[in-house]
Short mmCIF file of C-alpha atoms in Angstrom, two decimals:
data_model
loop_
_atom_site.label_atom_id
_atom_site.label_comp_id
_atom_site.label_asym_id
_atom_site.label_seq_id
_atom_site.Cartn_x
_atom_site.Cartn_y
_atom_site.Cartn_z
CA UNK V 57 53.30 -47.25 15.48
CA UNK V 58 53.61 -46.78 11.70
CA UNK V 59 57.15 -46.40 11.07
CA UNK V 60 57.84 -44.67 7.77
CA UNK V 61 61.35 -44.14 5.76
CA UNK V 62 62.17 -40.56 4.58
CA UNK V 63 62.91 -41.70 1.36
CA UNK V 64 59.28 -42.10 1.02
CA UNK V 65 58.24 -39.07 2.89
CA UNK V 66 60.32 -37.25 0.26
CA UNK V 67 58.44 -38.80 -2.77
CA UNK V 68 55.33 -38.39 -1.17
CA UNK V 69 54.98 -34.54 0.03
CA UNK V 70 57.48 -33.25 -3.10
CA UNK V 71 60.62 -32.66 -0.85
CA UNK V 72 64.03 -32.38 -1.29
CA UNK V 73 66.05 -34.94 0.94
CA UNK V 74 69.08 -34.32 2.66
CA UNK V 75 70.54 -37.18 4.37
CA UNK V 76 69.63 -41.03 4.86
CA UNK V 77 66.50 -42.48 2.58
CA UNK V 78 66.44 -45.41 4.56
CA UNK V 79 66.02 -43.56 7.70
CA UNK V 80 62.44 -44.06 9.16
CA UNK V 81 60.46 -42.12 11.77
CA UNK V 82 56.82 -43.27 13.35
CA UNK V 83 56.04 -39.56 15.23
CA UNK V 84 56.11 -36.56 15.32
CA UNK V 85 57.74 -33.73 18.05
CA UNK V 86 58.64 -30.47 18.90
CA UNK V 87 62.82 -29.81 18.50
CA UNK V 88 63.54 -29.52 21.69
CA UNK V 89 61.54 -32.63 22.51
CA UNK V 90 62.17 -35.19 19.66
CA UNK V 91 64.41 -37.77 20.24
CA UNK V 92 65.38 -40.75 18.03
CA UNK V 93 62.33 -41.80 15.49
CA UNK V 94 60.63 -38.53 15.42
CA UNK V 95 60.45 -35.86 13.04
CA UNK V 96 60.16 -32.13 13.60
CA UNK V 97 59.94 -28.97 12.05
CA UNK V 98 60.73 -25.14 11.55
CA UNK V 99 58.04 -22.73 10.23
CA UNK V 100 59.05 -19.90 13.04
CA UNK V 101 62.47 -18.16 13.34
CA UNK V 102 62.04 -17.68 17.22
CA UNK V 103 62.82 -21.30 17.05
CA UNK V 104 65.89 -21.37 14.82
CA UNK V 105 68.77 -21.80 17.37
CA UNK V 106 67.37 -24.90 18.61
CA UNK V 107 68.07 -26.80 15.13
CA UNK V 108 71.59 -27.07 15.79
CA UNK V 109 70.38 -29.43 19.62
CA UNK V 110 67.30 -31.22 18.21
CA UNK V 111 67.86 -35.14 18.24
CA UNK V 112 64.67 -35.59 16.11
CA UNK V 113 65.52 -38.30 13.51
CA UNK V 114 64.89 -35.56 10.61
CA UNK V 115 63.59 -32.26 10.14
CA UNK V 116 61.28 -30.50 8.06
CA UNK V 117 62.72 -27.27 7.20
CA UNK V 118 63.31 -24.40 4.27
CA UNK V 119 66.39 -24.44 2.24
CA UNK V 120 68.38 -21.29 3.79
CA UNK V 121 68.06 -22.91 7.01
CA UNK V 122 69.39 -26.75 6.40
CA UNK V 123 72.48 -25.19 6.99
CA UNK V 124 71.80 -24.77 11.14
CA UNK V 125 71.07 -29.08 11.12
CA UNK V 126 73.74 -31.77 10.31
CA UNK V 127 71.11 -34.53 10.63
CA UNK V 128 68.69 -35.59 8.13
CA UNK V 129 66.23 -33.22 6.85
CA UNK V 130 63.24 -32.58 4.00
CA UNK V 131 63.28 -29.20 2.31
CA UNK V 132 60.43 -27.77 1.69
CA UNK V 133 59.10 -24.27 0.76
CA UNK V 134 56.30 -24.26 3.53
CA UNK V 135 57.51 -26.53 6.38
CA UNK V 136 53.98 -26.26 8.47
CA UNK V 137 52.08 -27.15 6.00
CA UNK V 138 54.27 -30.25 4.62
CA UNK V 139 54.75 -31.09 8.55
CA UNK V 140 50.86 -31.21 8.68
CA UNK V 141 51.10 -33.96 5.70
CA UNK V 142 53.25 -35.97 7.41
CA UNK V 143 51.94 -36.03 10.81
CA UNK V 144 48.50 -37.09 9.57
CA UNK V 145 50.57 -40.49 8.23
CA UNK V 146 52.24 -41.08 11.19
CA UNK V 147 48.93 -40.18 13.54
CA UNK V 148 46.26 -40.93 11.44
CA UNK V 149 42.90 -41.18 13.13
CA UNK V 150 41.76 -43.98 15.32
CA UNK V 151 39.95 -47.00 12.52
CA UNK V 152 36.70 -48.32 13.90
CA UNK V 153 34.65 -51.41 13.49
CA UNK V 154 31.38 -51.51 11.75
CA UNK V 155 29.29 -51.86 14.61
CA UNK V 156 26.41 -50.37 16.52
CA UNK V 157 26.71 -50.60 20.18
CA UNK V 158 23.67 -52.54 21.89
CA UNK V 159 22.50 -49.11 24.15
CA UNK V 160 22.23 -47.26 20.56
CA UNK V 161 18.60 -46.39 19.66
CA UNK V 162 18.40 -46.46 15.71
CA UNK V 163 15.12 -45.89 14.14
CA UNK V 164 14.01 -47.99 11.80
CA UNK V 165 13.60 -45.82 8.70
CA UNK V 166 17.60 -45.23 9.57
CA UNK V 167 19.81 -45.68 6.45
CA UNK V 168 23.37 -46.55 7.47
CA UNK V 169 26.09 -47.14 5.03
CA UNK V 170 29.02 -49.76 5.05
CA UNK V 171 31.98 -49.52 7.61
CA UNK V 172 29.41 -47.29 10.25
CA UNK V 173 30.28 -47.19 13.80
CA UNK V 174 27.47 -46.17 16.49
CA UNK V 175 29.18 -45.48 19.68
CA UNK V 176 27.23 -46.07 23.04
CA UNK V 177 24.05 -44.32 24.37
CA UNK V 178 23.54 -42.81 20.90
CA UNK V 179 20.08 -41.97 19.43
CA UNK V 180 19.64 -41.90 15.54
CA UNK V 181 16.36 -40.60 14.44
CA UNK V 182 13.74 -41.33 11.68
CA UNK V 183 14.52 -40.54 7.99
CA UNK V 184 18.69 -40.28 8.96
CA UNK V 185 20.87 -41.15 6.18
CA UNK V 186 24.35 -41.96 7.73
CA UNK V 187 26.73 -42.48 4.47
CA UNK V 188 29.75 -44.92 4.79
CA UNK V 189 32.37 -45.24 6.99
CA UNK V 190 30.44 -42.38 9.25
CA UNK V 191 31.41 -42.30 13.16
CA UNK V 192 29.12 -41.58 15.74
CA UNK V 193 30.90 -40.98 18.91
CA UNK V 194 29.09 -42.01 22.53
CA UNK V 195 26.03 -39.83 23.46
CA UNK V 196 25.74 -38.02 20.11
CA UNK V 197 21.93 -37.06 19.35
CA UNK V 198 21.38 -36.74 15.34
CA UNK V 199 17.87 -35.77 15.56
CA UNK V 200 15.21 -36.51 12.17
CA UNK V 201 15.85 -36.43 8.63
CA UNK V 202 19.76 -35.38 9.35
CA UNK V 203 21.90 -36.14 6.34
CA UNK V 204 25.77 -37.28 7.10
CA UNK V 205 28.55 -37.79 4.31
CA UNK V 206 30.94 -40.39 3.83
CA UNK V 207 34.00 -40.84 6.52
CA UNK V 208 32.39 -37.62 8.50
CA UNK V 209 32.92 -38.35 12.28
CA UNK V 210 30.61 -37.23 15.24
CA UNK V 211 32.64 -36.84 18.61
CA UNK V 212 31.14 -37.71 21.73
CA UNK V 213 28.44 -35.68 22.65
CA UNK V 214 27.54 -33.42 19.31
CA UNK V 215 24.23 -32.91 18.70
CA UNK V 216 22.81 -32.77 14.97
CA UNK V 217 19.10 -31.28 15.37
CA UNK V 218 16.40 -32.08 12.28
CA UNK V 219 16.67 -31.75 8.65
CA UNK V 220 20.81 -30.56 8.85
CA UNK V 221 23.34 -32.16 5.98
CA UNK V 222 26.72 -32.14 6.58
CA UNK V 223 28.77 -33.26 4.00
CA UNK V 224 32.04 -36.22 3.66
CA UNK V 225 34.91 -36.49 5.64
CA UNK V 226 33.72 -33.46 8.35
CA UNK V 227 34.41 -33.40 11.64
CA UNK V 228 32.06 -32.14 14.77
CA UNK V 229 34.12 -31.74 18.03
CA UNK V 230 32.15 -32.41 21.28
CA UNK V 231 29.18 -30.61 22.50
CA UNK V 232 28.67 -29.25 19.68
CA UNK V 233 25.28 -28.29 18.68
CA UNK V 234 24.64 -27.67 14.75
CA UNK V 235 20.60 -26.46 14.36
CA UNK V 236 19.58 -25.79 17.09
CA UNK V 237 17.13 -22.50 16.85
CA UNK V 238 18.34 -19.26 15.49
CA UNK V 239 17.65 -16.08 17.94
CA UNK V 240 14.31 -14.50 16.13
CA UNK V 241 11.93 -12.90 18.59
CA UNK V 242 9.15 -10.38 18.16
CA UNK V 243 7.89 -7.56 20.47
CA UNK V 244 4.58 -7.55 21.57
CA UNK V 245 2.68 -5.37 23.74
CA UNK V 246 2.34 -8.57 26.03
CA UNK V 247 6.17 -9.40 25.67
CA UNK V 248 8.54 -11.47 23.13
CA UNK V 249 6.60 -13.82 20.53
CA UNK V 250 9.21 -16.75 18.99
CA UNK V 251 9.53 -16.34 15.32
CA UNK V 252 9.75 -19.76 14.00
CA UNK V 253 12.80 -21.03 12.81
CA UNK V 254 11.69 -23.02 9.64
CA UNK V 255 15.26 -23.11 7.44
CA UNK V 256 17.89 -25.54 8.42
CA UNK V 257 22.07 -25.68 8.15
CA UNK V 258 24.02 -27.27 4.97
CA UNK V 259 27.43 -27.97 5.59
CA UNK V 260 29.88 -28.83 2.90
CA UNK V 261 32.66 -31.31 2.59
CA UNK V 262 36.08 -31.17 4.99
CA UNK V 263 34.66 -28.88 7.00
CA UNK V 264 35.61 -29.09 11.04
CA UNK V 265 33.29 -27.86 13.44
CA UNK V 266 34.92 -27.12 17.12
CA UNK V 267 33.76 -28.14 20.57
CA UNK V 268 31.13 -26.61 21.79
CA UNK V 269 30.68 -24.45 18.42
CA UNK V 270 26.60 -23.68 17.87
CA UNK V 271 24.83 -23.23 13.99
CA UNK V 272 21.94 -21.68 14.53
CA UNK V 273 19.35 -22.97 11.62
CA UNK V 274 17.93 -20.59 9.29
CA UNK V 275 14.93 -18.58 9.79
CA UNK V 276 13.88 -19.04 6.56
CA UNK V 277 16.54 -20.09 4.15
CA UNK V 278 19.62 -22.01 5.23
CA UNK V 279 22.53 -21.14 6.95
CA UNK V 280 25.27 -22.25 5.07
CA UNK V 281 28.90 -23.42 5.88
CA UNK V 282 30.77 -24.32 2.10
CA UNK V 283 33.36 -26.59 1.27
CA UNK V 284 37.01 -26.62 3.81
CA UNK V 285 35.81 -24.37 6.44
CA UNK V 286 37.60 -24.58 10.06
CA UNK V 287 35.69 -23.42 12.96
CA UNK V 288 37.49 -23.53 16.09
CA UNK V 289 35.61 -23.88 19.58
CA UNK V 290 33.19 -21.99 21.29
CA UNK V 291 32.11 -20.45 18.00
CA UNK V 292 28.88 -18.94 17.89
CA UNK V 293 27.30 -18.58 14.03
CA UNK V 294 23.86 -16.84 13.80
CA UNK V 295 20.84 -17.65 11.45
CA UNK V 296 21.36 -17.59 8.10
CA UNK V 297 24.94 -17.01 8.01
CA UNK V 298 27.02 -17.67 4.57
CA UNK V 299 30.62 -18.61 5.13
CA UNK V 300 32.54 -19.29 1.91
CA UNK V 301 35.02 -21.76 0.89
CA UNK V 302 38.00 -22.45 3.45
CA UNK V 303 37.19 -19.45 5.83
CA UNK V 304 38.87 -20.42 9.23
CA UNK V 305 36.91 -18.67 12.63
CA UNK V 306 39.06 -18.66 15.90
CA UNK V 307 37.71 -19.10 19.62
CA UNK V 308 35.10 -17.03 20.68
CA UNK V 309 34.23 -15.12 17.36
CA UNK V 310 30.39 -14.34 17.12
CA UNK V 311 28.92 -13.67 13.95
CA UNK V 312 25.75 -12.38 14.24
CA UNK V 313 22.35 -13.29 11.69
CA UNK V 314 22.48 -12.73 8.18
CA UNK V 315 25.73 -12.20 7.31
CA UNK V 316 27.96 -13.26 4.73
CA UNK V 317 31.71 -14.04 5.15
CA UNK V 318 33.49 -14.26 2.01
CA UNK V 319 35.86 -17.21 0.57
CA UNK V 320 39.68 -17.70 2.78
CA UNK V 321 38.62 -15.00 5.35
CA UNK V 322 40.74 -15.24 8.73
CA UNK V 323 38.96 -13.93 11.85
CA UNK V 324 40.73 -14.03 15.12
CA UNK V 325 39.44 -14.73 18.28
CA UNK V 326 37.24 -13.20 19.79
CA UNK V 327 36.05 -10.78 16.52
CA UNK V 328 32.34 -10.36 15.74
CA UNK V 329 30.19 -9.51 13.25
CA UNK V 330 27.09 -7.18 13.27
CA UNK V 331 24.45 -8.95 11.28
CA UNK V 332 23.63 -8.03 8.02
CA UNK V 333 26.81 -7.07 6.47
CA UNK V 334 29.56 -8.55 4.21
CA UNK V 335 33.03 -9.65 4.08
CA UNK V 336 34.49 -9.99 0.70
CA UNK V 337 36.60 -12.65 -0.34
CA UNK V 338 40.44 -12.78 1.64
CA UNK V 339 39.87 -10.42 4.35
CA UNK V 340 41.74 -11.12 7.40
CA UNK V 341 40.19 -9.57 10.34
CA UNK V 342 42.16 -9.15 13.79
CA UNK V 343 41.54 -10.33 17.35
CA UNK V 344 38.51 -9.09 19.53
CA UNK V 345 37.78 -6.76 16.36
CA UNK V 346 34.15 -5.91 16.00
CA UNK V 347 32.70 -5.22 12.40
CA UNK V 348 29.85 -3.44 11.71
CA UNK V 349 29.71 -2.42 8.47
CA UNK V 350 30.18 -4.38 4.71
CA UNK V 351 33.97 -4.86 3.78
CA UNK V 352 34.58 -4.58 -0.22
CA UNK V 353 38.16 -5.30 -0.33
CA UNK V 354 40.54 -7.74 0.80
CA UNK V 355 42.93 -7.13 3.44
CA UNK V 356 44.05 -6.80 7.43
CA UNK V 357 41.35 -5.18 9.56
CA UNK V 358 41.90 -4.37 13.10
CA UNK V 359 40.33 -2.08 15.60
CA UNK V 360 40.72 -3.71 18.97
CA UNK V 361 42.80 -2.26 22.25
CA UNK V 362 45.53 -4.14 23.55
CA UNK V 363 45.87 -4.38 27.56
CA UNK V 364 48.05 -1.79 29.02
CA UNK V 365 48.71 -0.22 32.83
CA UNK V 366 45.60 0.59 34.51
CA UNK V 367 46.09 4.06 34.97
CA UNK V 368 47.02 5.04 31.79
CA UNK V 369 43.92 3.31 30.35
CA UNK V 370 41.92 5.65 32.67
CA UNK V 371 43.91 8.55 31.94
CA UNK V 372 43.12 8.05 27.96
CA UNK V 373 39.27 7.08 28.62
CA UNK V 374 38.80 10.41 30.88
CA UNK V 375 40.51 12.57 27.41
CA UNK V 376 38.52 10.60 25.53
CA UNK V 377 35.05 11.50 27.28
CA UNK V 378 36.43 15.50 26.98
CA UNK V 379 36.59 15.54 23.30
CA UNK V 380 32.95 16.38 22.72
CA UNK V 381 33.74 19.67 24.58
CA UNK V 382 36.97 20.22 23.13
CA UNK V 383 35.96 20.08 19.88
CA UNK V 384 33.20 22.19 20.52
CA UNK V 385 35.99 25.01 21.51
CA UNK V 386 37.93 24.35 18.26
CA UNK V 387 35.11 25.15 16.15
CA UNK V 388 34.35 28.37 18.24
CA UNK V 389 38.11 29.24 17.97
CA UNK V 390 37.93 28.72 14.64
CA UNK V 391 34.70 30.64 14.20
CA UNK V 392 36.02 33.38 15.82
CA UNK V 393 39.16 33.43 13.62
CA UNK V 394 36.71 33.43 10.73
CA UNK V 395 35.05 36.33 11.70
CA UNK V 396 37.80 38.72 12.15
CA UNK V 397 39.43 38.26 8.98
#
């Protein structure tokens, strides 16, 4: 492990130390799990009583709460995100050889840059362009003409279908499938005819893709994915979709052909998207939320129904299927009240 001293942690990542420079830790843990080397944090509240128990090595915490910790500790304004700094130090991801593995089929016309690792039972089609330091985890497919940026990593089993870029330093979880044919059909009087599905899917840089996440390729033009975007798993993202600049997606949200998410949007899991509408830039929209209409202006958008009892659900469905008739006897009532005055 790489042991590192706070003293340096501190000069790093901006903090303010409190406590022993020369003090080093090599993980990271939860507070009531650390022990002695590791280093922990406090972004939520719920959480606060357990600072005065911890035996991490050194915390990460704000100001008004060093008070709860006699140990060592960096202050910080935003503890999560200065705790996500420091754990990619200590746990920084796995270094591989250049190499590619003997059961790897590589095409000729390949291009493959310096530092490349081809994992096992991996198939790497004509025209590729792999940059350097690119990873390509065990049973990945990266079909024709696919471009791949610097230090972007496959995991096992991803699937890059023809003609897709994706840009440096990305990541693509496993079994996920990124082109694979958008969902364009026409009616016939014989039955469905496939509308071909001639654009493709440009991803920028740091963008992370989650396992078993699909990008469907363009009809026409591309669907496009810009520059810091998280997507989390089982993501589904329609033709021609525009996502802008560091939008995150949770599990399960659907977003449906055509439509354009703005820049730093938050959708929960489980939302969805009509196609053909718009999200503005900062809109935050809650979980299992479904939008079918253009949003202009930033903000929190919710519409979803938590669980609750079983019979009062039914109770509030059955007044809910009587307002139809009850507002019909409002407006008579009020009709009537019209008429004799």
């Amino acid at each position: 492990m790489l042991a590192v001293s706070l003293g340096e942690l501190a000069a790093q990542f901006g903090c303010e130390l409190k406590g022993d420079p020369a003090a080093t830790v090599d993980r990271v843990a939860t507070l009531s799990d650390a022990t002695a080397g590791s280093i922990s944090f406090l972004a939520n509240q719920v959480y606060r009583s357990v600072l005065a128990t911890t035996r991490a090595t050194a915390v990460i915490v704000r100001r008004d709460d060093a008070t709860e910790f006699a140990g060592n500790a960096l202050l910080t304004d935003d503890p999560y995100l200065c705790y996500a700094r420091i754990a990619a130090v200590l746990h920084p991801l796995p270094a591989y050889p250049e190499a590619v593995h003997a059961s790897a089929i590589v095409d000729d016309s390949a291009v493959i840059g310096a530092g490349t690792h081809i994992g096992p039972n991996t198939c790497i089609a004509a025209n590729c362009v792999l940059g350097e330091r690119v990873y390509v985890g065990a049973g990945c497919v990266v079909e024709a003409g696919v471009h791949l940026g610097d230090d972007t990593r496959l995991l096992p089993n991803s699937t890059i279908m023809h003609g897709v870029q994706i840009g440096a330093r990305c990541i693509v979880h496993p079994g996920a499938v990124i082109g694979a044919d958008g969902f364009g059909n026409a009616m016939s009087r014989d039955g469905w005819v496939k509308v071909p599905q001639v654009g493709s899917v440009v991803i920028g840089d740091d963008v992370e893709i989650g396992a078993n996440t699909t990008i469907d390729r363009g009809s026409i033009e591309n669907t496009v994915i810009a520059d810091g975007v998280r997507l989390d798993n089982q993501i589904q993202i329609g033709h021609n979709v525009r996502i802008g600049e560091h939008t995150a997606l949770a599990a399960m949200v659907g977003i449906a052909g055509s439509s354009v998410i703005g820049k730093r949007c938050m959708l929960a899991g489980m939302a969805g998207l009509v196609g053909h509408i718009t999200l503005c830039d900062d809109v935050v929209i809650g979980g299992a939320t479904m939008v079918t209409k253009d949003i202009t202006s930033p903000g929190v958008y919710v519409a979803s129904f938590p669980a609750e009892p079983d019979g009062d659900w039914k109770r509030q469905v059955a007044r809910f299927r009587r307002l139809g008739e009850l507002t019909k006897r409002v407006r008579q009532l009020e009709k009537g009240k019209s008429d004799n005055e």
